[in-house]
Structure formats: structure tokens, C-alpha cells
Amino acid sequence: MGMVPNGLLPNASAGVTRRLDPERWAVVEGRTAELIARIQPNEHSEGRRLAVYHYVQRLIMNCLSCQVFTFGSVPLKTYLPDGDIDVTAFGNSEELKEIWANLVRDALEREEKSENAEFHVKEVQYIQAEVKIIKCIVENIVVDISFNQVGGLCTLCFLEEIDNLISRNHLFKRSIILIKAWCFYESRILGAHHGLISTYALEMLVLYIFHVFNNSFTGPLENFSATLIGRNFV
């Protein structure tokens, strides 16, 4: 399409650009749009995740004096059908920072054992990594619960601003969904918990490609192709 990249290493641009047949490419982009429509968030998945989030939010706020928010791909609306829900609790108490994990884990384990629980909870785990996380499965959706993760909310706001800036019917978000789907379902390289590439790293790579090609893409597939080729020059 005559794209002129910037920000690449010297002599690298020739290896990532070539002219494409506009008509044939438009057909392929149309097929890609159909694929994205099948895997992107829809009314059913949105309602299901919102119900699970509100359920977890109530559980946490019943045992902690705090506020609870979701961040990551769910509020950004770039999650895959198998995507998890990231939840973080905020509190000012220093004591709360030390005891929150045990209190939340105990509350979830009670729900797991209860026959009258509103939702089916299972596989409650306390992961004591650099960022402590309570991981569980609620109605077959993985939920990760953390504490005071301001960075997660800042990243969400930043990516929303980028999507608004690029605009074009949420081209940035649609590009993320397509590339995430390929990385997760086809190449199996997505998943920070397994030592693979993180979603945030992937989002930054997509953003970098938008910058390199001056936001000149006709659709998500063109961005996807440039990302696969351009990552060799990052």
C-alpha cells in the first residue's frame, strides 16, 4: 500500500515493506474481520464476565475494607474466549497489605466448599511471587486477584487513550485481538505465567508497529503481518 516505515534500524525498512494488491488484500481483510467477530467480546461473554467480576468483588469487599476494580483485557475488551479476569483490591491500611491474601483465600475456599454458593468456585491457589496473587476458577473462568496494582489501572488508561488516538473503529484493539489469538491458539507463545511472552509485551509490540508504519494500516491483518515481520528488527 506504499507504507513508509520509520524508527527501524538502518537498512531494515526494505525487508518489511512491499506493495500489495489492494483489491485482493481487501478480500482477505474482510475474511479476517469475520474471524475477529467470532472471537472478540460479545454481549454474552461480556455479561458472563461482568457477573463473575461482581461476585468476586462482593466476596473481597465482605472480608476487606477496600475498593475492588478490574483491569487488563476485560475492561479493555481485548480478551480471548479463554481469557482470564484480572482483579485488584485497593486499601490504605498497612496491616491490610499483610493479611489481605489470607482473608481472600479463606473466603474463596469457603465458597468452594459451600453447596449454596452463587457461583461454582474451584482450584483456589495463593501464589507468593513478587506480586502476590490469589488465583481461582469461577464458573470456568480464571480469576487473578492482586492488591494495590496501580500499574495495571494506569496501563488500562494508557491503552484506552492509544485506541482513541488511532480510532478507525478500534483498529488498535482489533489488531491486538487478532495477534493474541494467533500467539495463543496457533504459535503457543502467549502466557507470562508459563515463562512465555506477556500480554503487555505483545500490546507494546503492536503499538510499536503502529508507530513504525505511521498508523497507515488498512486493517488488523496488515498490522498482524507487519508485526510478525517487524519483530525481527525490534
Short mmCIF file of C-alpha atoms in Angstrom, two decimals:
data_model
loop_
_atom_site.label_atom_id
_atom_site.label_comp_id
_atom_site.label_asym_id
_atom_site.label_seq_id
_atom_site.Cartn_x
_atom_site.Cartn_y
_atom_site.Cartn_z
CA MET A 1 0.00 0.00 0.00
CA GLY A 2 3.07 2.25 -0.18
CA MET A 3 3.65 2.34 3.60
CA VAL A 4 6.78 4.23 4.65
CA PRO A 5 8.16 2.92 7.96
CA ASN A 6 10.08 5.00 10.46
CA GLY A 7 12.00 4.08 13.61
CA LEU A 8 13.58 0.90 12.19
CA LEU A 9 17.27 0.10 12.25
CA PRO A 10 19.33 1.28 9.23
CA ASN A 11 18.64 -0.71 6.05
CA ALA A 12 15.81 -2.62 7.76
CA SER A 13 12.87 -0.94 6.04
CA ALA A 14 13.48 -2.72 2.74
CA GLY A 15 12.92 -6.05 4.45
CA VAL A 16 9.47 -5.21 5.84
CA THR A 17 7.77 -3.35 3.00
CA ARG A 18 6.29 -4.46 -0.28
CA ARG A 19 3.37 -3.40 -2.44
CA LEU A 20 0.13 -5.34 -2.08
CA ASP A 21 -2.78 -5.74 -4.45
CA PRO A 22 -5.46 -3.51 -2.82
CA GLU A 23 -8.44 -5.50 -4.14
CA ARG A 24 -7.12 -8.89 -3.10
CA TRP A 25 -5.99 -7.53 0.24
CA ALA A 26 -9.45 -6.06 0.87
CA VAL A 27 -10.97 -9.53 0.43
CA VAL A 28 -8.52 -11.03 2.93
CA GLU A 29 -9.17 -8.23 5.42
CA GLY A 30 -12.89 -8.95 5.07
CA ARG A 31 -12.34 -12.61 5.97
CA THR A 32 -10.18 -11.50 8.88
CA ALA A 33 -12.98 -9.26 10.14
CA GLU A 34 -15.30 -12.29 10.13
CA LEU A 35 -12.76 -14.23 12.21
CA ILE A 36 -12.33 -11.41 14.72
CA ALA A 37 -16.12 -11.11 15.03
CA ARG A 38 -16.23 -14.74 16.18
CA ILE A 39 -13.56 -14.43 18.89
CA GLN A 40 -13.92 -10.85 20.13
CA PRO A 41 -16.03 -9.97 23.21
CA ASN A 42 -19.77 -10.15 22.63
CA GLU A 43 -22.88 -9.49 24.68
CA HIS A 44 -22.92 -13.00 26.17
CA SER A 45 -19.24 -13.06 27.15
CA GLU A 46 -19.43 -9.51 28.50
CA GLY A 47 -22.41 -10.35 30.71
CA ARG A 48 -20.80 -13.56 31.95
CA ARG A 49 -17.52 -11.91 32.91
CA LEU A 50 -19.28 -8.95 34.48
CA ALA A 51 -21.34 -11.28 36.68
CA VAL A 52 -18.21 -13.17 37.80
CA TYR A 53 -16.36 -9.91 38.50
CA HIS A 54 -19.21 -8.52 40.63
CA TYR A 55 -19.39 -11.81 42.52
CA VAL A 56 -15.65 -11.75 43.31
CA GLN A 57 -15.87 -8.04 44.12
CA ARG A 58 -18.58 -8.70 46.73
CA LEU A 59 -16.60 -11.55 48.28
CA ILE A 60 -13.50 -9.39 48.65
CA MET A 61 -15.31 -6.34 50.00
CA ASN A 62 -17.15 -8.50 52.56
CA CYS A 63 -13.85 -9.51 54.14
CA LEU A 64 -11.72 -6.41 53.46
CA SER A 65 -12.26 -2.69 53.86
CA CYS A 66 -11.22 -1.78 50.33
CA GLN A 67 -12.24 -0.92 46.79
CA VAL A 68 -12.08 -3.51 44.03
CA PHE A 69 -11.53 -2.92 40.32
CA THR A 70 -10.87 -4.99 37.25
CA PHE A 71 -8.06 -4.20 34.82
CA GLY A 72 -6.34 -5.76 31.84
CA SER A 73 -8.04 -7.24 28.78
CA VAL A 74 -11.57 -7.48 30.24
CA PRO A 75 -12.27 -3.74 30.67
CA LEU A 76 -10.12 -3.06 27.58
CA LYS A 77 -12.35 -5.54 25.69
CA THR A 78 -9.44 -7.34 24.04
CA TYR A 79 -9.78 -10.69 25.82
CA LEU A 80 -10.00 -14.04 24.06
CA PRO A 81 -12.73 -16.63 24.75
CA ASP A 82 -10.27 -18.37 27.09
CA GLY A 83 -9.09 -15.12 28.68
CA ASP A 84 -8.94 -14.59 32.45
CA ILE A 85 -10.17 -11.73 34.64
CA ASP A 86 -7.65 -9.54 36.48
CA VAL A 87 -8.96 -8.03 39.69
CA THR A 88 -7.14 -5.80 42.16
CA ALA A 89 -8.16 -4.59 45.62
CA PHE A 90 -7.08 -1.18 46.94
CA GLY A 91 -6.67 -0.27 50.61
CA ASN A 92 -4.66 2.27 52.59
CA SER A 93 -4.06 0.17 55.68
CA GLU A 94 -0.51 -1.16 56.11
CA GLU A 95 -1.90 -4.06 58.09
CA LEU A 96 -4.23 -4.93 55.23
CA LYS A 97 -1.27 -5.32 52.88
CA GLU A 98 -0.02 -8.18 55.05
CA ILE A 99 -3.26 -10.05 55.67
CA TRP A 100 -5.38 -9.48 52.55
CA ALA A 101 -4.25 -12.64 50.76
CA ASN A 102 -5.13 -15.00 53.62
CA LEU A 103 -8.52 -13.36 54.14
CA VAL A 104 -9.44 -13.52 50.45
CA ARG A 105 -8.18 -17.07 50.09
CA ASP A 106 -10.22 -18.18 53.10
CA ALA A 107 -13.35 -16.52 51.69
CA LEU A 108 -12.90 -18.24 48.33
CA GLU A 109 -12.24 -21.61 49.92
CA ARG A 110 -15.46 -21.29 51.91
CA GLU A 111 -17.32 -20.62 48.68
CA GLU A 112 -15.59 -23.59 47.09
CA LYS A 113 -16.96 -25.87 49.82
CA SER A 114 -20.40 -24.30 50.01
CA GLU A 115 -23.30 -26.03 48.25
CA ASN A 116 -25.24 -22.75 48.26
CA ALA A 117 -22.56 -20.59 46.64
CA GLU A 118 -23.82 -18.24 43.94
CA PHE A 119 -21.12 -19.41 41.53
CA HIS A 120 -19.01 -22.54 41.28
CA VAL A 121 -15.52 -21.82 42.68
CA LYS A 122 -12.60 -24.24 42.40
CA GLU A 123 -8.79 -24.55 42.41
CA VAL A 124 -8.06 -21.68 44.81
CA GLN A 125 -4.31 -21.00 44.92
CA TYR A 126 -2.12 -18.46 46.70
CA ILE A 127 0.90 -17.61 44.53
CA GLN A 128 3.58 -15.87 46.60
CA ALA A 129 5.59 -14.33 43.76
CA GLU A 130 6.97 -10.79 43.54
CA VAL A 131 3.37 -9.72 43.06
CA LYS A 132 1.23 -11.89 45.34
CA ILE A 133 -1.80 -13.32 43.53
CA ILE A 134 -4.83 -15.33 44.54
CA LYS A 135 -5.75 -17.46 41.54
CA CYS A 136 -9.02 -19.37 41.25
CA ILE A 137 -11.57 -20.55 38.72
CA VAL A 138 -15.10 -19.14 38.91
CA GLU A 139 -17.67 -20.59 36.50
CA ASN A 140 -14.79 -21.95 34.40
CA ILE A 141 -13.19 -18.50 34.11
CA VAL A 142 -9.73 -17.99 35.61
CA VAL A 143 -9.64 -15.04 38.04
CA ASP A 144 -6.39 -13.46 39.25
CA ILE A 145 -6.72 -11.30 42.37
CA SER A 146 -3.95 -8.92 43.44
CA PHE A 147 -3.59 -5.97 45.81
CA ASN A 148 -2.83 -2.28 45.09
CA GLN A 149 -1.82 -2.84 41.47
CA VAL A 150 -1.88 0.80 40.38
CA GLY A 151 0.28 -0.02 37.37
CA GLY A 152 -2.43 -2.27 35.94
CA LEU A 153 -5.02 0.52 36.01
CA CYS A 154 -2.53 3.03 34.56
CA THR A 155 -1.79 0.64 31.69
CA LEU A 156 -5.51 0.23 31.04
CA CYS A 157 -5.98 4.01 30.81
CA PHE A 158 -2.92 4.35 28.57
CA LEU A 159 -4.10 1.70 26.10
CA GLU A 160 -7.60 3.21 26.00
CA GLU A 161 -6.05 6.57 25.11
CA ILE A 162 -3.98 4.93 22.37
CA ASP A 163 -7.08 3.24 20.93
CA ASN A 164 -8.94 6.57 20.95
CA LEU A 165 -5.98 8.26 19.25
CA ILE A 166 -5.69 5.63 16.49
CA SER A 167 -9.50 5.41 16.24
CA ARG A 168 -10.72 3.86 12.93
CA ASN A 169 -13.32 1.65 14.56
CA HIS A 170 -10.95 0.46 17.31
CA LEU A 171 -8.28 -0.72 14.87
CA PHE A 172 -5.72 -0.94 17.69
CA LYS A 173 -7.92 -3.23 19.80
CA ARG A 174 -8.94 -5.37 16.84
CA SER A 175 -5.26 -5.79 15.92
CA ILE A 176 -4.47 -6.88 19.47
CA ILE A 177 -7.26 -9.47 19.44
CA LEU A 178 -6.08 -10.96 16.14
CA ILE A 179 -2.43 -11.18 17.18
CA LYS A 180 -3.27 -12.51 20.64
CA ALA A 181 -5.40 -15.23 19.07
CA TRP A 182 -2.55 -16.32 16.80
CA CYS A 183 0.00 -16.22 19.64
CA PHE A 184 -2.27 -18.22 21.98
CA TYR A 185 -4.03 -20.72 19.74
CA GLU A 186 -1.54 -21.21 16.90
CA SER A 187 2.02 -20.47 18.00
CA ARG A 188 1.55 -21.16 21.73
CA ILE A 189 3.89 -18.33 22.74
CA LEU A 190 1.49 -16.26 24.86
CA GLY A 191 1.37 -16.70 28.64
CA ALA A 192 3.63 -14.93 31.14
CA HIS A 193 2.71 -17.46 33.87
CA HIS A 194 4.42 -20.14 31.77
CA GLY A 195 7.53 -18.12 31.00
CA LEU A 196 6.21 -17.03 27.60
CA ILE A 197 5.52 -13.56 26.19
CA SER A 198 3.18 -11.45 28.31
CA THR A 199 0.06 -9.75 27.00
CA TYR A 200 1.53 -6.35 27.91
CA ALA A 201 4.69 -7.06 25.88
CA LEU A 202 2.53 -8.07 22.93
CA GLU A 203 0.45 -4.89 23.21
CA MET A 204 3.62 -2.77 23.24
CA LEU A 205 4.89 -4.59 20.15
CA VAL A 206 1.61 -3.86 18.34
CA LEU A 207 1.84 -0.21 19.40
CA TYR A 208 5.43 -0.03 18.16
CA ILE A 209 4.37 -1.38 14.75
CA PHE A 210 1.65 1.28 14.54
CA HIS A 211 4.33 3.90 15.21
CA VAL A 212 6.80 2.46 12.70
CA PHE A 213 4.23 2.47 9.90
CA ASN A 214 2.64 5.80 10.83
CA ASN A 215 -0.79 4.26 11.55
CA SER A 216 -1.19 3.56 7.82
CA PHE A 217 -2.79 0.10 8.05
CA THR A 218 -5.98 -0.73 6.20
CA GLY A 219 -6.98 -3.38 8.76
CA PRO A 220 -5.85 -5.73 11.55
CA LEU A 221 -4.36 -8.34 9.19
CA GLU A 222 -1.98 -5.81 7.69
CA ASN A 223 -0.83 -4.87 11.18
CA PHE A 224 -0.52 -8.56 12.04
CA SER A 225 1.71 -9.20 9.01
CA ALA A 226 3.90 -6.21 9.81
CA THR A 227 4.19 -7.31 13.44
CA LEU A 228 5.36 -10.82 12.52
CA ILE A 229 7.98 -9.43 10.15
CA GLY A 230 8.87 -6.30 12.07
CA ARG A 231 9.54 -8.08 15.38
CA ASN A 232 12.85 -9.26 13.86
CA PHE A 233 14.02 -5.67 13.76
CA VAL A 234 12.92 -4.54 17.25
#
